[in-house]
Coordinates of C-alpha atoms in Angstrom, one line a residue:
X19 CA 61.4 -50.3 58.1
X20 CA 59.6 -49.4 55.0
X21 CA 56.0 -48.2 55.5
X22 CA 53.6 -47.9 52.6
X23 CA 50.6 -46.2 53.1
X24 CA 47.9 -46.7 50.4
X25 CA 45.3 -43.8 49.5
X26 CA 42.2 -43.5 47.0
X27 CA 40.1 -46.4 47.0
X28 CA 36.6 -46.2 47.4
X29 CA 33.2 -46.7 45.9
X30 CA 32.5 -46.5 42.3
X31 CA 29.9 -47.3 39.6
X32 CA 30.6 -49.3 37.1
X33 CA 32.5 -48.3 34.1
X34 CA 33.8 -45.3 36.2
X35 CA 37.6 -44.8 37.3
X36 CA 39.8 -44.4 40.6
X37 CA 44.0 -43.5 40.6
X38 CA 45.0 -45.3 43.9
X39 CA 48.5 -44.0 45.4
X40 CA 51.0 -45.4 47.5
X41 CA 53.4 -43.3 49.5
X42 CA 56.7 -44.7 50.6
X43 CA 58.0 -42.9 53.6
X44 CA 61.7 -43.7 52.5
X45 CA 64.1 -41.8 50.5
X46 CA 65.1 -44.5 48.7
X47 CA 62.0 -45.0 47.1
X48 CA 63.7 -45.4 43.9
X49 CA 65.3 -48.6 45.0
X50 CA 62.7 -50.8 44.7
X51 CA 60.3 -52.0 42.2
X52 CA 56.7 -51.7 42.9
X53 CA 53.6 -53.6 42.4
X54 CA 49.9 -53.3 43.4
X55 CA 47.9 -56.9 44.4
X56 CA 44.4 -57.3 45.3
X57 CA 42.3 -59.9 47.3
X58 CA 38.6 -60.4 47.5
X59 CA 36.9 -62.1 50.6
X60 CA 37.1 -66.1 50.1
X61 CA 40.0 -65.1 47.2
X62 CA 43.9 -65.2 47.5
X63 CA 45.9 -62.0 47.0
X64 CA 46.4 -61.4 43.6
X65 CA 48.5 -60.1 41.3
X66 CA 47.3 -56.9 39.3
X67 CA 50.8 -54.6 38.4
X68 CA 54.2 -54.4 38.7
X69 CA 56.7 -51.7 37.1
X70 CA 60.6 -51.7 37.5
X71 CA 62.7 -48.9 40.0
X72 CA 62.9 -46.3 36.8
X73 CA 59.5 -47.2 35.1
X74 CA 61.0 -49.1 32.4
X75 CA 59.4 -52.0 32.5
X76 CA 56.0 -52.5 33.7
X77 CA 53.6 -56.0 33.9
X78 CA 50.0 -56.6 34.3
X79 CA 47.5 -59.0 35.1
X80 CA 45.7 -60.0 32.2
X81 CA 42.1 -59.7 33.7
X82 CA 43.3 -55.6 33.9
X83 CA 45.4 -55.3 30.5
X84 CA 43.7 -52.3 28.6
X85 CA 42.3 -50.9 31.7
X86 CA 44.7 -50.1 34.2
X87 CA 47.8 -48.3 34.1
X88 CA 50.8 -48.5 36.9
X89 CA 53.1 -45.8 37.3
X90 CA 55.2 -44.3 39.7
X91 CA 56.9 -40.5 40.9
X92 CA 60.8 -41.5 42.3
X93 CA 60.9 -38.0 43.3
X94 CA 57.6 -38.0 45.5
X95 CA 57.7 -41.3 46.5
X96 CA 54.7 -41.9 45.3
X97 CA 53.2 -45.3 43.5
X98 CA 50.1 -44.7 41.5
X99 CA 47.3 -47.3 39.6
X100 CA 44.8 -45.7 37.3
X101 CA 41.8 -47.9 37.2
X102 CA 39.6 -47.1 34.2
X103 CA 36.8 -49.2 33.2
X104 CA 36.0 -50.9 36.4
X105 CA 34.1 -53.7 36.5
X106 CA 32.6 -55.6 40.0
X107 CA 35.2 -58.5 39.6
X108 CA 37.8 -55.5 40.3
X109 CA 36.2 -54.8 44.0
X110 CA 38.6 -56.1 46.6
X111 CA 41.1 -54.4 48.4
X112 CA 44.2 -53.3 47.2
X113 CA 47.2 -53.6 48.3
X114 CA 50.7 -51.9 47.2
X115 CA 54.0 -53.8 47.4
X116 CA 57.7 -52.9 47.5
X117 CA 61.0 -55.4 46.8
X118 CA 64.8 -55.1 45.4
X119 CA 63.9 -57.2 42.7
X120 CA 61.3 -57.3 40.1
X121 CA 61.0 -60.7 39.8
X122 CA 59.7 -60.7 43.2
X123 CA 57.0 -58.0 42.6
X124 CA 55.4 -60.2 40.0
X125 CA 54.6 -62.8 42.5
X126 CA 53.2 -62.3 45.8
X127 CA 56.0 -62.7 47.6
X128 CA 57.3 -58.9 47.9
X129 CA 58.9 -58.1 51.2
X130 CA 57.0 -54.7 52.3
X131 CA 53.3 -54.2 52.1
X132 CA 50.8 -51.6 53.1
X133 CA 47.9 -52.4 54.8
X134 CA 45.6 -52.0 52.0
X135 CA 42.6 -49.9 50.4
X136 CA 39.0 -50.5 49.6
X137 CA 38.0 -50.2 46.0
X138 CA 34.0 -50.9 45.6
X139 CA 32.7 -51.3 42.3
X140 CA 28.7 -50.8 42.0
X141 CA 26.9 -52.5 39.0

């Protein structure tokens, strides 16, 4: 019954940055914690982000430590990963990710997905 519905990717040169969204078409948006994964062709889906229901706690990948940033808007229902410093290895697509529990959203076993947006990084 939750639909996410990812927005921003596209192509980028290297060293540049993209903010991705994800909007959440329920009220109770605040409910869940929230991650972002990734997968690359011939790759499993990956973990990249993760951050609690009230943005206390927050986890990342460490191949994007230092470079990306996860946050979220409860009152626009609204996910968001800044992506500073991109790099090739970050091309894939990118997928956001909603559960009751946090421990889930560190895995890749959330129960709601979007369907995913492009991120192209250029050399």
């Amino acid at each position: 019954q939750v639909q996410l519905v990812e927005s921003g990717g596209g192509l980028v040169q290297a060293g540049g940055s993209l903010r991705l969204s994800c909007a959440a078409s329920v009220h109770t948006f605040s409910d869940y914690a929230m991650g972002w994964f990734r997968q690359s062709p011939g790759k499993e889906r990956e973990f990249v982000a993760a951050i609690s229901w009230n943005s206390g706690s927050t986890y990342y990948a460490d191949s994007v430590k230092g470079r990306f940033t996860i946050s979220r808007d409860n009152a626009k229902n609204t996910l968001y990963l800044q992506m500073n410093s991109l790099k090739p290895a970050d091309t894939a697509v990118y997928f956001c990710a909603a559960d009751y529990d946090l421990k889930v959203v560190r895995t890749t076993t959330p129960y709601y997905w979007g369907q995913g947006t492009q991120v192209t990084v250029s050399s």
